[in-house]
Amino acid sequence: MRIIALMLPNKIVDIADDYLGVPYVWGGTTPKGFDCSGFVYYVVNQSGYSLSRSMSAQYKAGTPVSKDELQPGDLVFFQNTYTTGMSHVGIYVGNGQFIHAPSSGKNVSYADLNSNYYVNHWYGACRLG
C-alpha cells in the first residue's frame, strides 16, 4: 500500500498534463470539457484513486497540508472566486504551479499559486493517499 501511496502523486500530475488545452465546460467531467472539480475528479479517478465529484468532498478526502508543505499531486483549493466560500480547485504540480480548468472561455492550463489572485483567494490544500 505504501508504494501505491508514493506513486499516486506523480501519476496524478502525469495524467493531468495530458489534458492541457482541454476547454472549460461548466459541469464537465470528460476530456471533451472540464470544470475545475470535474477536472480533478476525472484525473484523480484515472490515477486509480476513488474521488467524489463534489469539491467539498474532495477537500475532505485528503489530509490537510499547509501551503509550505505542498507536494506534486496535492489538491489546492480557493475561495470567493465566482461565488462565496470554497469555489475553485486544482492540482499542485510543483515549483509554485498548479494545473486547473480555470473558467469559461479558457482551457486547462497552469497557474502560479503565488500570483496575487490565488494568494488572496487561498482556502487550503489536501494530500490524497
XYZ file of C-alpha atoms in Angstrom, residues 12-121:
110
model
C -1.900 12.339 -10.924
C 0.400 15.055 -12.310
C 1.314 12.972 -15.372
C -2.345 12.328 -16.162
C -3.316 15.964 -15.557
C -0.639 17.115 -18.038
C -2.288 15.000 -20.747
C -5.321 17.303 -20.652
C -3.608 20.670 -21.049
C -5.626 22.688 -23.552
C -8.979 20.941 -22.982
C -11.725 23.606 -22.885
C -13.560 24.660 -19.756
C -17.151 23.419 -19.765
C -19.448 24.145 -16.812
C -20.283 20.769 -15.209
C -17.810 18.984 -17.499
C -16.192 15.771 -16.294
C -14.692 14.338 -19.508
C -11.859 15.170 -21.915
C -14.473 16.896 -24.107
C -14.548 19.620 -21.446
C -13.964 20.098 -17.718
C -14.924 22.466 -14.957
C -12.458 22.719 -12.078
C -13.827 19.993 -9.801
C -14.742 17.836 -12.807
C -11.126 18.014 -13.960
C -9.791 16.986 -10.555
C -12.445 14.259 -10.280
C -11.569 12.819 -13.695
C -7.767 12.982 -13.319
C -7.633 11.533 -9.799
C -10.021 8.707 -10.685
C -7.956 7.923 -13.800
C -4.964 7.518 -11.486
C -6.696 4.660 -9.684
C -7.861 6.596 -6.644
C -11.592 6.983 -5.972
C -12.599 10.624 -5.522
C -16.019 12.280 -5.354
C -17.211 14.882 -7.852
C -18.094 17.350 -5.077
C -15.410 19.942 -4.303
C -16.130 19.886 -0.565
C -15.911 16.069 -0.562
C -12.631 16.319 -2.499
C -11.229 18.568 0.209
C -12.361 16.216 2.969
C -10.962 13.135 1.152
C -7.371 14.042 1.878
C -5.162 15.023 4.771
C -4.854 18.808 5.149
C -1.416 20.230 4.322
C -0.094 23.760 4.634
C 0.952 25.769 1.598
C 4.636 25.436 2.504
C 4.316 21.614 2.652
C 2.776 21.182 -0.812
C 3.963 18.298 -2.956
C 3.075 17.430 -6.560
C -0.329 15.758 -6.690
C -1.775 17.666 -3.726
C -5.132 19.316 -4.320
C -5.269 23.096 -3.863
C -8.495 24.946 -3.061
C -9.552 28.559 -3.373
C -12.453 30.587 -2.030
C -14.611 33.507 -3.123
C -13.640 33.235 -6.784
C -17.001 33.234 -8.577
C -19.139 32.597 -5.508
C -18.804 32.847 -1.728
C -16.902 30.083 0.056
C -14.797 27.287 -1.441
C -15.213 27.720 -5.178
C -12.166 26.514 -7.126
C -9.783 23.535 -7.089
C -6.647 22.496 -8.931
C -3.741 20.050 -8.717
C -0.354 21.205 -7.459
C 2.442 20.241 -9.881
C 5.478 21.708 -8.087
C 7.581 24.865 -8.291
C 4.679 27.045 -7.161
C 2.483 25.956 -10.088
C -0.834 24.158 -10.289
C -2.929 22.839 -13.153
C -6.650 23.565 -13.357
C -9.693 24.218 -15.525
C -9.846 27.983 -14.899
C -13.134 29.407 -16.175
C -15.477 29.806 -19.120
C -13.658 30.657 -22.342
C -10.345 29.260 -21.090
C -8.609 25.879 -21.306
C -6.935 23.556 -18.806
C -3.649 25.294 -18.032
C -1.006 26.022 -15.425
C -1.290 28.906 -12.982
C 1.042 30.494 -10.464
C -0.016 29.694 -6.923
C 1.877 32.776 -5.749
C 0.098 35.261 -8.016
C -1.819 37.930 -6.114
C -5.149 36.499 -7.255
C -4.538 32.988 -5.916
C -2.797 34.207 -2.761
C -5.836 36.376 -1.982
C -8.275 33.513 -2.641
